[in-house]
Amino acid sequence: MDQLKTFSILSSTLPEDGDWEADSEQPVGRNVLEVVLKMFSRYGFTDLEVNLRGYYGWEAIPRKGKLRFHLVIQPDPDSDRDQYLLICDPKPGILPFGRPEPAEYRAVLDAIYEYMDASDEIKLIRTMTKHAFETG
């Protein structure tokens, strides 16, 4: 799973829906995450509820059978404003048997990133692995 491109930097043409400042009671990104969740819905995912993630972003946990992702969106820490960091972390479950293969998660991520590329509301800037994000 370490080779999956689960981190992405994106921008959006959607109206701002919160505050870009740190420690905000209403961080930006909810509208963007809702558009991403519509893309997951087109791919057959359910459980598309958006929740506040601390003071810095939003999260959701879409599911499709045994496939599950933990999505977190927040302002991109390396950008002054107008760019978001989206993390699409696969959650395969605790038990080793019956887990989806990494290729299944890759297929979903590829489809979601393709939807983003075609979207008028979201512009995908860059995708990367967790390691690539952490090492800059």
PDB file of C-alpha atoms in Angstrom:
ATOM      1  CA  MET A   1       0.000   0.000   0.000  1.00  0.00           C
ATOM      2  CA  ASP A   2       3.002   2.288   0.441  1.00  0.00           C
ATOM      3  CA  GLN A   3       3.276   2.728  -3.338  1.00  0.00           C
ATOM      4  CA  LEU A   4      -0.246   4.076  -3.729  1.00  0.00           C
ATOM      5  CA  LYS A   5      -0.531   7.771  -4.532  1.00  0.00           C
ATOM      6  CA  THR A   6      -2.808   8.628  -1.632  1.00  0.00           C
ATOM      7  CA  PHE A   7      -1.802  12.284  -1.215  1.00  0.00           C
ATOM      8  CA  SER A   8      -2.835  14.942  -3.690  1.00  0.00           C
ATOM      9  CA  ILE A   9      -2.595  18.689  -4.024  1.00  0.00           C
ATOM     10  CA  LEU A  10      -5.550  20.353  -5.694  1.00  0.00           C
ATOM     11  CA  SER A  11      -7.238  23.680  -6.218  1.00  0.00           C
ATOM     12  CA  SER A  12     -10.867  24.539  -6.738  1.00  0.00           C
ATOM     13  CA  THR A  13     -13.132  27.008  -8.512  1.00  0.00           C
ATOM     14  CA  LEU A  14     -15.791  26.541  -5.802  1.00  0.00           C
ATOM     15  CA  PRO A  15     -16.613  29.528  -3.587  1.00  0.00           C
ATOM     16  CA  GLU A  16     -14.681  29.626  -0.319  1.00  0.00           C
ATOM     17  CA  ASP A  17     -16.637  27.906   2.413  1.00  0.00           C
ATOM     18  CA  GLY A  18     -14.578  28.669   5.479  1.00  0.00           C
ATOM     19  CA  ASP A  19     -11.502  30.316   6.889  1.00  0.00           C
ATOM     20  CA  TRP A  20      -7.970  29.699   5.577  1.00  0.00           C
ATOM     21  CA  GLU A  21      -6.444  30.704   8.916  1.00  0.00           C
ATOM     22  CA  ALA A  22      -5.120  28.052  11.301  1.00  0.00           C
ATOM     23  CA  ASP A  23      -7.280  27.174  14.313  1.00  0.00           C
ATOM     24  CA  SER A  24     -10.472  28.189  12.518  1.00  0.00           C
ATOM     25  CA  GLU A  25     -13.847  27.042  13.782  1.00  0.00           C
ATOM     26  CA  GLN A  26     -14.877  26.659  10.127  1.00  0.00           C
ATOM     27  CA  PRO A  27     -11.888  25.520   8.015  1.00  0.00           C
ATOM     28  CA  VAL A  28     -12.005  25.603   4.234  1.00  0.00           C
ATOM     29  CA  GLY A  29     -12.426  22.470   2.169  1.00  0.00           C
ATOM     30  CA  ARG A  30     -15.860  21.096   2.969  1.00  0.00           C
ATOM     31  CA  ASN A  31     -17.293  21.993  -0.469  1.00  0.00           C
ATOM     32  CA  VAL A  32     -14.286  20.444  -2.194  1.00  0.00           C
ATOM     33  CA  LEU A  33     -14.582  17.235  -0.153  1.00  0.00           C
ATOM     34  CA  GLU A  34     -18.284  17.014  -1.013  1.00  0.00           C
ATOM     35  CA  VAL A  35     -17.412  17.138  -4.739  1.00  0.00           C
ATOM     36  CA  VAL A  36     -14.794  14.402  -4.207  1.00  0.00           C
ATOM     37  CA  LEU A  37     -17.403  12.312  -2.391  1.00  0.00           C
ATOM     38  CA  LYS A  38     -19.760  12.673  -5.372  1.00  0.00           C
ATOM     39  CA  MET A  39     -16.971  11.131  -7.430  1.00  0.00           C
ATOM     40  CA  PHE A  40     -16.740   8.245  -4.946  1.00  0.00           C
ATOM     41  CA  SER A  41     -20.526   7.892  -5.158  1.00  0.00           C
ATOM     42  CA  ARG A  42     -20.322   7.510  -8.959  1.00  0.00           C
ATOM     43  CA  TYR A  43     -17.895   4.656  -8.309  1.00  0.00           C
ATOM     44  CA  GLY A  44     -20.468   2.946  -6.041  1.00  0.00           C
ATOM     45  CA  PHE A  45     -19.284   4.079  -2.608  1.00  0.00           C
ATOM     46  CA  THR A  46     -21.669   4.856   0.267  1.00  0.00           C
ATOM     47  CA  ASP A  47     -21.282   6.335   3.779  1.00  0.00           C
ATOM     48  CA  LEU A  48     -20.488   9.763   2.352  1.00  0.00           C
ATOM     49  CA  GLU A  49     -21.001  11.878   5.475  1.00  0.00           C
ATOM     50  CA  VAL A  50     -18.604  14.823   5.951  1.00  0.00           C
ATOM     51  CA  ASN A  51     -17.368  15.570   9.473  1.00  0.00           C
ATOM     52  CA  LEU A  52     -15.176  18.257  10.960  1.00  0.00           C
ATOM     53  CA  ARG A  53     -11.597  17.027  11.505  1.00  0.00           C
ATOM     54  CA  GLY A  54     -10.336  18.922  14.519  1.00  0.00           C
ATOM     55  CA  TYR A  55      -9.846  22.599  13.763  1.00  0.00           C
ATOM     56  CA  TYR A  56      -7.985  22.203  10.470  1.00  0.00           C
ATOM     57  CA  GLY A  57     -10.069  20.264   7.966  1.00  0.00           C
ATOM     58  CA  TRP A  58     -12.830  17.833   7.047  1.00  0.00           C
ATOM     59  CA  GLU A  59     -13.044  14.050   6.803  1.00  0.00           C
ATOM     60  CA  ALA A  60     -15.205  11.253   5.445  1.00  0.00           C
ATOM     61  CA  ILE A  61     -14.990   7.449   5.292  1.00  0.00           C
ATOM     62  CA  PRO A  62     -16.578   6.198   2.050  1.00  0.00           C
ATOM     63  CA  ARG A  63     -17.143   2.436   1.725  1.00  0.00           C
ATOM     64  CA  LYS A  64     -17.847  -0.020  -1.059  1.00  0.00           C
ATOM     65  CA  GLY A  65     -18.018  -3.608   0.133  1.00  0.00           C
ATOM     66  CA  LYS A  66     -14.680  -4.287   1.808  1.00  0.00           C
ATOM     67  CA  LEU A  67     -13.050  -1.223   0.226  1.00  0.00           C
ATOM     68  CA  ARG A  68     -12.838   1.678   2.632  1.00  0.00           C
ATOM     69  CA  PHE A  69     -10.959   4.982   2.508  1.00  0.00           C
ATOM     70  CA  HIS A  70     -10.362   7.611   5.171  1.00  0.00           C
ATOM     71  CA  LEU A  71     -10.447  10.977   3.381  1.00  0.00           C
ATOM     72  CA  VAL A  72      -9.063  14.132   4.971  1.00  0.00           C
ATOM     73  CA  ILE A  73      -8.932  17.543   3.315  1.00  0.00           C
ATOM     74  CA  GLN A  74      -7.180  20.584   4.689  1.00  0.00           C
ATOM     75  CA  PRO A  75      -5.390  23.665   3.401  1.00  0.00           C
ATOM     76  CA  ASP A  76      -2.097  22.656   1.776  1.00  0.00           C
ATOM     77  CA  PRO A  77       0.550  23.381   4.432  1.00  0.00           C
ATOM     78  CA  ASP A  78       3.063  24.340   1.708  1.00  0.00           C
ATOM     79  CA  SER A  79       0.775  26.896   0.019  1.00  0.00           C
ATOM     80  CA  ASP A  80      -0.247  30.362   1.144  1.00  0.00           C
ATOM     81  CA  ARG A  81      -3.873  29.744   0.125  1.00  0.00           C
ATOM     82  CA  ASP A  82      -6.142  28.376  -2.572  1.00  0.00           C
ATOM     83  CA  GLN A  83      -4.613  24.892  -2.572  1.00  0.00           C
ATOM     84  CA  TYR A  84      -5.757  21.876  -0.619  1.00  0.00           C
ATOM     85  CA  LEU A  85      -4.115  18.688   0.571  1.00  0.00           C
ATOM     86  CA  LEU A  86      -6.380  15.677   0.089  1.00  0.00           C
ATOM     87  CA  ILE A  87      -5.412  12.400   1.748  1.00  0.00           C
ATOM     88  CA  CYS A  88      -7.190   9.253   0.510  1.00  0.00           C
ATOM     89  CA  ASP A  89      -5.923   6.677   2.988  1.00  0.00           C
ATOM     90  CA  PRO A  90      -6.993   3.060   2.300  1.00  0.00           C
ATOM     91  CA  LYS A  91      -8.331   1.245   5.355  1.00  0.00           C
ATOM     92  CA  PRO A  92      -8.206  -2.477   4.547  1.00  0.00           C
ATOM     93  CA  GLY A  93      -9.415  -3.737   7.941  1.00  0.00           C
ATOM     94  CA  ILE A  94      -7.801  -5.531  10.844  1.00  0.00           C
ATOM     95  CA  LEU A  95      -8.130  -9.155   9.761  1.00  0.00           C
ATOM     96  CA  PRO A  96      -5.661 -10.289   7.081  1.00  0.00           C
ATOM     97  CA  PHE A  97      -8.026 -12.583   5.183  1.00  0.00           C
ATOM     98  CA  GLY A  98     -10.558 -11.125   2.795  1.00  0.00           C
ATOM     99  CA  ARG A  99      -8.720  -7.823   2.472  1.00  0.00           C
ATOM    100  CA  PRO A 100      -8.932  -6.063  -0.866  1.00  0.00           C
ATOM    101  CA  GLU A 101      -5.754  -6.151  -2.922  1.00  0.00           C
ATOM    102  CA  PRO A 102      -3.733  -2.946  -3.366  1.00  0.00           C
ATOM    103  CA  ALA A 103      -4.667  -3.060  -7.070  1.00  0.00           C
ATOM    104  CA  GLU A 104      -8.333  -2.563  -6.107  1.00  0.00           C
ATOM    105  CA  TYR A 105      -7.473   0.577  -4.149  1.00  0.00           C
ATOM    106  CA  ARG A 106      -5.238   1.767  -6.998  1.00  0.00           C
ATOM    107  CA  ALA A 107      -8.102   1.353  -9.488  1.00  0.00           C
ATOM    108  CA  VAL A 108     -10.387   3.489  -7.308  1.00  0.00           C
ATOM    109  CA  LEU A 109      -7.735   6.179  -6.822  1.00  0.00           C
ATOM    110  CA  ASP A 110      -6.985   6.245 -10.556  1.00  0.00           C
ATOM    111  CA  ALA A 111     -10.689   6.660 -11.338  1.00  0.00           C
ATOM    112  CA  ILE A 112     -11.137   9.411  -8.737  1.00  0.00           C
ATOM    113  CA  TYR A 113      -8.083  11.298 -10.005  1.00  0.00           C
ATOM    114  CA  GLU A 114      -9.405  10.924 -13.555  1.00  0.00           C
ATOM    115  CA  TYR A 115     -12.748  12.394 -12.459  1.00  0.00           C
ATOM    116  CA  MET A 116     -10.864  15.302 -10.863  1.00  0.00           C
ATOM    117  CA  ASP A 117      -8.945  15.946 -14.069  1.00  0.00           C
ATOM    118  CA  ALA A 118     -12.233  16.168 -15.973  1.00  0.00           C
ATOM    119  CA  SER A 119     -13.986  18.305 -13.346  1.00  0.00           C
ATOM    120  CA  ASP A 120     -14.699  21.999 -13.787  1.00  0.00           C
ATOM    121  CA  GLU A 121     -14.759  22.448  -9.994  1.00  0.00           C
ATOM    122  CA  ILE A 122     -11.510  20.752  -8.970  1.00  0.00           C
ATOM    123  CA  LYS A 123      -8.091  20.952 -10.563  1.00  0.00           C
ATOM    124  CA  LEU A 124      -5.740  18.139  -9.651  1.00  0.00           C
ATOM    125  CA  ILE A 125      -2.248  19.598  -9.376  1.00  0.00           C
ATOM    126  CA  ARG A 126      -0.154  16.662  -8.190  1.00  0.00           C
ATOM    127  CA  THR A 127      -0.512  13.170  -6.713  1.00  0.00           C
ATOM    128  CA  MET A 128       2.133  11.446  -4.623  1.00  0.00           C
ATOM    129  CA  THR A 129       2.792   8.643  -2.206  1.00  0.00           C
ATOM    130  CA  LYS A 130       2.866   9.323   1.527  1.00  0.00           C
ATOM    131  CA  HIS A 131       6.640   8.917   1.512  1.00  0.00           C
ATOM    132  CA  ALA A 132       7.067  11.447  -1.307  1.00  0.00           C
ATOM    133  CA  PHE A 133       4.874  13.934   0.553  1.00  0.00           C
ATOM    134  CA  GLU A 134       6.757  13.490   3.821  1.00  0.00           C
ATOM    135  CA  THR A 135      10.197  13.812   2.244  1.00  0.00           C
ATOM    136  CA  GLY A 136       9.217  16.798   0.133  1.00  0.00           C
TER     137      GLY A 136
END
